[in-house]
Amino acid sequence: MGYSNSHSGRLDATFAALADPTRRAILAMLASGETSVNDLAKPFKMSQPAISKHLKVLERAGLISTSLDKQRRPRRIEAAPLKEANEWLEKYREFWESRYNKLDDVLEEMKAEQANKAETKSKRRRKNG
Amino acid sequence: MGYSNSHSGRLDATFAALADPTRRAILAMLASGETSVNDLAKPFKMSQPAISKHLKVLERAGLISTSLDKQRRPRRIEAAPLKEANEWLEKYREFWESRYNKLDDVLEEMKAEQANKAETKSKRRRKNG
């Protein structure tokens, strides 16, 4: 129960942190390497305190950490929570793939029907022509 | 830009909807088939209005829909937003796998070092013994 609860709590924090376009963009930037807060703020039309708030949310969710370099204090991405979120979603993969497979089946059926109709028509034409 | 924004907005709604243990549990229940609101409420120590609120969040995010059966109005899962969220996370798969690979490398190095030390010790012992 304890594990399950803390696991559930981590998923809550991860998904909540990912529910914001700025935070997702920050993660995308950090995926290419450690970045200082200054450089992270550059692409956004946002004050540095606003960016710092987003960094705090990401840090609390364990999605980023601060590197040891005391002067620059660059942030780096932490992949573990992304892996956990991915694992949760993966449980539904079979499900959504079967959904799409079902759609594929329907489309195949429609095509077959159409082909059938076309054939019947051309047969009729040959008969009558 | 329009597409990107609405796509980003959909991801916001999906991740926000997934950031709650009750809503994740509701999706897990719906994964095994359409379920009435009554049946969905049963496993939770929650009022039906509280459950209905969660269902509304899921429905607004496009994660569930209401089936046509007018009397039971059962809910069913919609997989498309889960697929989109998964696709976003998948962009980081290579990244977190390489992280874990790096950790594996470090562990392998540590093992090799340990084995080396043990060998040196046993050699010394053989020399001295």
Tab-separated table of N, CA and C in Angstrom, chain A:
chain	number	residue	atom	x	y	z
A	1	MET	N	0.846	-1.207	0.000
A	1	MET	CA	0.000	0.000	0.000
A	1	MET	C	0.876	1.249	0.000
A	2	GLY	N	1.902	1.234	0.881
A	2	GLY	CA	2.818	2.372	0.958
A	2	GLY	C	3.469	2.631	-0.376
A	3	TYR	N	4.008	1.539	-0.974
A	3	TYR	CA	4.692	1.690	-2.250
A	3	TYR	C	3.713	2.212	-3.294
A	4	SER	N	2.542	1.546	-3.309
A	4	SER	CA	1.549	1.899	-4.324
A	4	SER	C	1.149	3.374	-4.181
A	5	ASN	N	0.994	3.813	-2.917
A	5	ASN	CA	0.608	5.206	-2.713
A	5	ASN	C	1.679	6.181	-3.160
A	6	SER	N	2.932	5.877	-2.814
A	6	SER	CA	3.985	6.819	-3.182
A	6	SER	C	4.188	6.776	-4.698
A	7	HIS	N	4.000	5.582	-5.285
A	7	HIS	CA	4.095	5.456	-6.735
A	7	HIS	C	2.997	6.293	-7.391
A	8	SER	N	1.788	6.178	-6.808
A	8	SER	CA	0.648	6.933	-7.316
A	8	SER	C	0.899	8.436	-7.155
A	9	GLY	N	1.471	8.824	-6.001
A	9	GLY	CA	1.787	10.230	-5.760
A	9	GLY	C	2.810	10.751	-6.754
A	10	ARG	N	3.794	9.906	-7.078
A	10	ARG	CA	4.802	10.322	-8.059
A	10	ARG	C	4.169	10.523	-9.427
A	11	LEU	N	3.248	9.606	-9.792
A	11	LEU	CA	2.564	9.752	-11.084
A	11	LEU	C	1.736	11.035	-11.113
A	12	ASP	N	1.043	11.331	-9.988
A	12	ASP	CA	0.277	12.583	-9.898
A	12	ASP	C	1.183	13.772	-10.217
A	13	ALA	N	2.335	13.820	-9.525
A	13	ALA	CA	3.249	14.959	-9.673
A	13	ALA	C	3.807	15.030	-11.094
A	14	THR	N	4.143	13.863	-11.657
A	14	THR	CA	4.718	13.850	-13.010
A	14	THR	C	3.706	14.350	-14.030
A	15	PHE	N	2.493	13.767	-14.005
A	15	PHE	CA	1.479	14.165	-14.996
A	15	PHE	C	1.104	15.641	-14.814
A	16	ALA	N	0.996	16.107	-13.562
A	16	ALA	CA	0.659	17.522	-13.335
A	16	ALA	C	1.765	18.422	-13.891
A	17	ALA	N	3.023	18.015	-13.696
A	17	ALA	CA	4.144	18.824	-14.199
A	17	ALA	C	4.144	18.868	-15.726
A	18	LEU	N	3.720	17.758	-16.347
A	18	LEU	CA	3.733	17.688	-17.816
A	18	LEU	C	2.547	18.418	-18.453
A	19	ALA	N	1.567	18.824	-17.619
A	19	ALA	CA	0.346	19.450	-18.145
A	19	ALA	C	0.525	20.931	-18.422
A	20	ASP	N	1.686	21.326	-18.877
A	20	ASP	CA	1.957	22.740	-19.163
A	20	ASP	C	2.948	22.852	-20.315
A	21	PRO	N	2.610	23.659	-21.343
A	21	PRO	CA	3.464	23.724	-22.540
A	21	PRO	C	4.866	24.277	-22.257
A	22	THR	N	4.974	25.257	-21.325
A	22	THR	CA	6.300	25.804	-21.009
A	22	THR	C	7.178	24.736	-20.361
A	23	ARG	N	6.580	23.984	-19.436
A	23	ARG	CA	7.373	22.956	-18.751
A	23	ARG	C	7.787	21.849	-19.716
A	24	ARG	N	6.879	21.497	-20.657
A	24	ARG	CA	7.264	20.482	-21.657
A	24	ARG	C	8.379	21.017	-22.555
A	25	ALA	N	8.315	22.325	-22.886
A	25	ALA	CA	9.365	22.919	-23.723
A	25	ALA	C	10.703	22.956	-22.986
A	26	ILE	N	10.661	23.234	-21.680
A	26	ILE	CA	11.898	23.232	-20.876
A	26	ILE	C	12.530	21.839	-20.896
A	27	LEU	N	11.697	20.810	-20.722
A	27	LEU	CA	12.222	19.435	-20.752
A	27	LEU	C	12.840	19.127	-22.117
A	28	ALA	N	12.180	19.587	-23.180
A	28	ALA	CA	12.711	19.343	-24.528
A	28	ALA	C	14.087	20.000	-24.681
A	29	MET	N	14.244	21.220	-24.110
A	29	MET	CA	15.548	21.884	-24.169
A	29	MET	C	16.592	21.096	-23.376
A	30	LEU	N	16.195	20.640	-22.186
A	30	LEU	CA	17.157	19.934	-21.325
A	30	LEU	C	17.529	18.563	-21.880
A	31	ALA	N	16.699	18.032	-22.763
A	31	ALA	CA	17.006	16.722	-23.346
A	31	ALA	C	18.293	16.772	-24.156
A	32	SER	N	18.675	17.980	-24.622
A	32	SER	CA	19.919	18.052	-25.402
A	32	SER	C	21.110	18.437	-24.526
A	33	GLY	N	20.923	18.500	-23.212
A	33	GLY	CA	22.050	18.716	-22.317
A	33	GLY	C	21.760	19.700	-21.197
A	34	GLU	N	22.635	19.730	-20.195
A	34	GLU	CA	22.501	20.668	-19.068
A	34	GLU	C	22.415	22.100	-19.580
A	35	THR	N	21.544	22.898	-18.961
A	35	THR	CA	21.342	24.277	-19.413
A	35	THR	C	21.185	25.190	-18.197
A	36	SER	N	21.780	26.371	-18.265
A	36	SER	CA	21.636	27.331	-17.169
A	36	SER	C	20.230	27.925	-17.190
A	37	VAL	N	19.788	28.462	-16.056
A	37	VAL	CA	18.450	29.046	-15.959
A	37	VAL	C	18.311	30.210	-16.950
A	38	ASN	N	19.388	31.002	-17.078
A	38	ASN	CA	19.394	32.106	-18.046
A	38	ASN	C	19.067	31.624	-19.447
A	39	ASP	N	19.787	30.577	-19.880
A	39	ASP	CA	19.578	30.046	-21.235
A	39	ASP	C	18.200	29.409	-21.367
A	40	LEU	N	17.719	28.806	-20.279
A	40	LEU	CA	16.385	28.194	-20.328
A	40	LEU	C	15.308	29.257	-20.514
A	41	ALA	N	15.540	30.447	-19.932
A	41	ALA	CA	14.521	31.502	-19.969
A	41	ALA	C	14.445	32.186	-21.332
A	42	LYS	N	15.583	32.180	-22.082
A	42	LYS	CA	15.680	32.942	-23.329
A	42	LYS	C	14.525	32.748	-24.318
A	43	PRO	N	14.130	31.506	-24.664
A	43	PRO	CA	13.107	31.373	-25.724
A	43	PRO	C	11.705	31.797	-25.280
A	44	PHE	N	11.504	32.051	-23.985
A	44	PHE	CA	10.152	32.333	-23.506
A	44	PHE	C	9.970	33.814	-23.222
A	45	LYS	N	8.778	34.316	-23.530
A	45	LYS	CA	8.450	35.700	-23.180
A	45	LYS	C	7.925	35.690	-21.758
A	46	MET	N	8.833	35.452	-20.830
A	46	MET	CA	8.429	35.275	-19.443
A	46	MET	C	9.499	35.857	-18.541
A	47	SER	N	9.078	36.347	-17.385
A	47	SER	CA	10.049	36.839	-16.416
A	47	SER	C	10.830	35.660	-15.850
A	48	GLN	N	12.020	35.946	-15.308
A	48	GLN	CA	12.796	34.852	-14.740
A	48	GLN	C	12.098	34.227	-13.529
A	49	PRO	N	11.422	35.023	-12.680
A	49	PRO	CA	10.679	34.386	-11.578
A	49	PRO	C	9.622	33.398	-12.082
A	50	ALA	N	8.973	33.741	-13.214
A	50	ALA	CA	7.953	32.833	-13.772
A	50	ALA	C	8.607	31.531	-14.212
A	51	ILE	N	9.777	31.646	-14.874
A	51	ILE	CA	10.507	30.441	-15.286
A	51	ILE	C	10.947	29.640	-14.053
A	52	SER	N	11.428	30.354	-13.040
A	52	SER	CA	11.877	29.679	-11.822
A	52	SER	C	10.750	28.883	-11.174
A	53	LYS	N	9.541	29.423	-11.230
A	53	LYS	CA	8.374	28.707	-10.690
A	53	LYS	C	8.177	27.381	-11.427
A	54	HIS	N	8.255	27.466	-12.776
A	54	HIS	CA	8.104	26.245	-13.570
A	54	HIS	C	9.208	25.241	-13.237
A	55	LEU	N	10.448	25.755	-13.053
A	55	LEU	CA	11.562	24.858	-12.718
A	55	LEU	C	11.322	24.180	-11.373
A	56	LYS	N	10.727	24.916	-10.436
A	56	LYS	CA	10.437	24.332	-9.125
A	56	LYS	C	9.434	23.185	-9.238
A	57	VAL	N	8.393	23.393	-10.069
A	57	VAL	CA	7.390	22.334	-10.262
A	57	VAL	C	8.065	21.087	-10.847
A	58	LEU	N	8.925	21.323	-11.850
A	58	LEU	CA	9.628	20.193	-12.479
A	58	LEU	C	10.558	19.509	-11.475
A	59	GLU	N	11.216	20.323	-10.638
A	59	GLU	CA	12.174	19.760	-9.669
A	59	GLU	C	11.433	18.958	-8.603
A	60	ARG	N	10.307	19.493	-8.125
A	60	ARG	CA	9.530	18.775	-7.102
A	60	ARG	C	9.018	17.433	-7.645
A	61	ALA	N	8.728	17.394	-8.953
A	61	ALA	CA	8.257	16.147	-9.570
A	61	ALA	C	9.419	15.201	-9.872
A	62	GLY	N	10.644	15.656	-9.610
A	62	GLY	CA	11.816	14.810	-9.865
A	62	GLY	C	12.199	14.745	-11.332
A	63	LEU	N	11.608	15.630	-12.145
A	63	LEU	CA	11.875	15.593	-13.589
A	63	LEU	C	13.166	16.316	-13.963
A	64	ILE	N	13.631	17.201	-13.083
A	64	ILE	CA	14.925	17.849	-13.317
A	64	ILE	C	15.687	17.910	-11.995
A	65	SER	N	16.989	18.128	-12.084
A	65	SER	CA	17.796	18.342	-10.888
A	65	SER	C	18.815	19.431	-11.196
A	66	THR	N	19.467	19.926	-10.134
A	66	THR	CA	20.453	20.986	-10.320
A	66	THR	C	21.840	20.362	-10.260
A	67	SER	N	22.668	20.668	-11.261
A	67	SER	CA	24.007	20.081	-11.298
A	67	SER	C	24.925	20.745	-10.289
A	68	LEU	N	26.062	20.088	-10.022
A	68	LEU	CA	26.922	20.515	-8.915
A	68	LEU	C	27.626	21.856	-9.166
A	69	ASP	N	27.872	22.204	-10.410
A	69	ASP	CA	28.541	23.459	-10.754
A	69	ASP	C	27.905	24.625	-9.994
A	70	LYS	N	28.606	25.108	-8.937
A	70	LYS	CA	27.982	26.048	-8.000
A	70	LYS	C	27.709	27.415	-8.618
A	71	GLN	N	28.514	27.793	-9.608
A	71	GLN	CA	28.324	29.133	-10.176
A	71	GLN	C	27.166	29.176	-11.164
A	72	ARG	N	27.140	28.212	-12.078
A	72	ARG	CA	26.100	28.248	-13.112
A	72	ARG	C	24.819	27.551	-12.656
A	73	ARG	N	24.957	26.606	-11.745
A	73	ARG	CA	23.801	25.817	-11.282
A	73	ARG	C	22.890	25.403	-12.452
A	74	PRO	N	23.452	24.762	-13.473
A	74	PRO	CA	22.607	24.351	-14.606
A	74	PRO	C	21.636	23.243	-14.186
A	75	ARG	N	20.507	23.198	-14.886
A	75	ARG	CA	19.546	22.132	-14.629
A	75	ARG	C	19.777	20.997	-15.620
A	76	ARG	N	19.460	19.807	-15.184
A	76	ARG	CA	19.515	18.658	-16.102
A	76	ARG	C	18.246	17.838	-15.939
A	77	ILE	N	17.911	17.125	-16.999
A	77	ILE	CA	16.688	16.313	-17.004
A	77	ILE	C	16.931	15.021	-16.226
A	78	GLU	N	15.895	14.540	-15.541
A	78	GLU	CA	15.957	13.242	-14.879
A	78	GLU	C	14.912	12.348	-15.539
A	79	ALA	N	15.357	11.260	-16.114
A	79	ALA	CA	14.461	10.495	-16.974
A	79	ALA	C	13.523	9.551	-16.220
A	80	ALA	N	13.849	9.205	-14.972
A	80	ALA	CA	13.081	8.165	-14.268
A	80	ALA	C	11.568	8.434	-14.219
A	81	PRO	N	11.126	9.663	-13.863
A	81	PRO	CA	9.666	9.877	-13.816
A	81	PRO	C	9.011	9.764	-15.198
A	82	LEU	N	9.742	10.146	-16.250
A	82	LEU	CA	9.200	10.011	-17.610
A	82	LEU	C	9.016	8.536	-17.937
A	83	LYS	N	9.981	7.724	-17.477
A	83	LYS	CA	9.909	6.285	-17.703
A	83	LYS	C	8.668	5.709	-16.991
A	84	GLU	N	8.435	6.159	-15.750
A	84	GLU	CA	7.277	5.668	-14.987
A	84	GLU	C	5.961	6.059	-15.656
A	85	ALA	N	5.889	7.310	-16.105
A	85	ALA	CA	4.675	7.775	-16.784
A	85	ALA	C	4.454	6.965	-18.057
A	86	ASN	N	5.545	6.711	-18.766
A	86	ASN	CA	5.462	5.913	-19.991
A	86	ASN	C	4.954	4.507	-19.680
A	87	GLU	N	5.466	3.936	-18.575
A	87	GLU	CA	5.038	2.577	-18.213
A	87	GLU	C	3.543	2.544	-17.908
A	88	TRP	N	3.034	3.587	-17.252
A	88	TRP	CA	1.598	3.638	-16.966
A	88	TRP	C	0.820	3.655	-18.291
A	89	LEU	N	1.241	4.495	-19.221
A	89	LEU	CA	0.527	4.610	-20.501
A	89	LEU	C	0.652	3.336	-21.331
A	90	GLU	N	1.799	2.673	-21.209
A	90	GLU	CA	2.030	1.468	-22.013
A	90	GLU	C	0.986	0.381	-21.738
A	91	LYS	N	0.427	0.390	-20.512
A	91	LYS	CA	-0.605	-0.602	-20.171
A	91	LYS	C	-1.810	-0.486	-21.101
A	92	TYR	N	-1.952	0.677	-21.727
A	92	TYR	CA	-3.098	0.914	-22.607
A	92	TYR	C	-2.760	0.736	-24.082
A	93	ARG	N	-1.467	0.451	-24.358
A	93	ARG	CA	-1.045	0.365	-25.756
A	93	ARG	C	-1.863	-0.685	-26.527
A	94	GLU	N	-1.928	-1.885	-25.946
A	94	GLU	CA	-2.636	-2.976	-26.616
A	94	GLU	C	-4.074	-2.539	-26.916
A	95	PHE	N	-4.637	-1.857	-25.921
A	95	PHE	CA	-6.011	-1.401	-26.023
A	95	PHE	C	-6.189	-0.436	-27.193
A	96	TRP	N	-5.331	0.626	-27.252
A	96	TRP	CA	-5.550	1.606	-28.336
A	96	TRP	C	-5.133	1.037	-29.680
A	97	GLU	N	-4.179	0.115	-29.667
A	97	GLU	CA	-3.810	-0.506	-30.940
A	97	GLU	C	-4.958	-1.362	-31.460
A	98	SER	N	-5.652	-2.066	-30.562
A	98	SER	CA	-6.778	-2.894	-30.993
A	98	SER	C	-7.908	-2.005	-31.498
A	99	ARG	N	-8.077	-0.816	-30.833
A	99	ARG	CA	-9.069	0.142	-31.326
A	99	ARG	C	-8.786	0.491	-32.788
A	100	TYR	N	-7.484	0.832	-33.047
A	100	TYR	CA	-7.128	1.232	-34.394
A	100	TYR	C	-7.220	0.039	-35.337
A	101	ASN	N	-6.888	-1.155	-34.799
A	101	ASN	CA	-7.031	-2.349	-35.629
A	101	ASN	C	-8.493	-2.550	-36.023
A	102	LYS	N	-9.393	-2.313	-35.059
A	102	LYS	CA	-10.819	-2.455	-35.356
A	102	LYS	C	-11.227	-1.490	-36.465
A	103	LEU	N	-10.706	-0.262	-36.368
A	103	LEU	CA	-11.011	0.742	-37.389
A	103	LEU	C	-10.482	0.262	-38.744
A	104	ASP	N	-9.260	-0.298	-38.700
A	104	ASP	CA	-8.676	-0.846	-39.930
A	104	ASP	C	-9.590	-1.926	-40.519
A	105	ASP	N	-10.104	-2.797	-39.631
A	105	ASP	CA	-10.999	-3.865	-40.089
A	105	ASP	C	-12.210	-3.285	-40.810
A	106	VAL	N	-12.802	-2.254	-40.178
A	106	VAL	CA	-13.987	-1.629	-40.758
A	106	VAL	C	-13.662	-1.062	-42.139
A	107	LEU	N	-12.506	-0.384	-42.238
A	107	LEU	CA	-12.103	0.207	-43.509
A	107	LEU	C	-11.891	-0.878	-44.569
A	108	GLU	N	-11.273	-1.993	-44.144
A	108	GLU	CA	-11.047	-3.107	-45.068
A	108	GLU	C	-12.385	-3.647	-45.582
A	109	GLU	N	-13.326	-3.804	-44.631
A	109	GLU	CA	-14.662	-4.286	-45.003
A	109	GLU	C	-15.329	-3.362	-46.017
A	110	MET	N	-15.204	-2.033	-45.742
A	110	MET	CA	-15.818	-1.053	-46.640
A	110	MET	C	-15.213	-1.152	-48.037
A	111	LYS	N	-13.881	-1.295	-48.070
A	111	LYS	CA	-13.191	-1.423	-49.356
A	111	LYS	C	-13.677	-2.656	-50.098
A	112	ALA	N	-13.761	-3.775	-49.357
A	112	ALA	CA	-14.181	-5.049	-49.966
A	112	ALA	C	-15.588	-4.918	-50.537
A	113	GLU	N	-16.469	-4.261	-49.765
A	113	GLU	CA	-17.840	-4.044	-50.202
A	113	GLU	C	-17.885	-3.237	-51.501
A	114	GLN	N	-17.080	-2.137	-51.479
A	114	GLN	CA	-17.007	-1.251	-52.633
A	114	GLN	C	-16.532	-2.043	-53.863
A	115	ALA	N	-15.482	-2.848	-53.644
A	115	ALA	CA	-14.917	-3.644	-54.736
A	115	ALA	C	-15.971	-4.616	-55.267
A	116	ASN	N	-16.716	-5.206	-54.335
A	116	ASN	CA	-17.775	-6.137	-54.690
A	116	ASN	C	-18.832	-5.484	-55.572
A	117	LYS	N	-19.262	-4.278	-55.106
A	117	LYS	CA	-20.278	-3.532	-55.844
A	117	LYS	C	-19.788	-3.226	-57.250
A	118	ALA	N	-18.543	-2.754	-57.348
A	118	ALA	CA	-17.958	-2.387	-58.639
A	118	ALA	C	-17.948	-3.595	-59.561
A	119	GLU	N	-17.589	-4.751	-58.975
A	119	GLU	CA	-17.529	-5.971	-59.781
A	119	GLU	C	-18.924	-6.350	-60.295
A	120	THR	N	-19.912	-6.315	-59.402
A	120	THR	CA	-21.282	-6.639	-59.788
A	120	THR	C	-21.743	-5.742	-60.923
A	121	LYS	N	-21.438	-4.418	-60.777
A	121	LYS	CA	-21.826	-3.456	-61.802
A	121	LYS	C	-21.203	-3.813	-63.147
A	122	SER	N	-19.886	-4.099	-63.136
A	122	SER	CA	-19.187	-4.352	-64.400
A	122	SER	C	-19.694	-5.654	-65.027
A	123	LYS	N	-20.045	-6.643	-64.139
A	123	LYS	CA	-20.619	-7.890	-64.655
A	123	LYS	C	-21.933	-7.609	-65.375
A	124	ARG	N	-22.771	-6.768	-64.684
A	124	ARG	CA	-24.072	-6.422	-65.248
A	124	ARG	C	-23.900	-5.735	-66.599
A	125	ARG	N	-22.898	-4.784	-66.595
A	125	ARG	CA	-22.643	-4.043	-67.826
A	125	ARG	C	-22.273	-5.023	-68.948
A	126	ARG	N	-21.387	-5.995	-68.602
A	126	ARG	CA	-20.959	-6.974	-69.610
A	126	ARG	C	-22.165	-7.788	-70.123
A	127	LYS	N	-23.045	-8.163	-69.152
A	127	LYS	CA	-24.238	-8.936	-69.514
A	127	LYS	C	-25.123	-8.159	-70.486
A	128	ASN	N	-25.375	-6.870	-70.077
A	128	ASN	CA	-26.310	-6.055	-70.853
A	128	ASN	C	-25.683	-5.507	-72.126
A	129	GLY	N	-24.354	-5.305	-72.121
A	129	GLY	CA	-23.681	-4.630	-73.216
A	129	GLY	C	-23.422	-5.511	-74.420
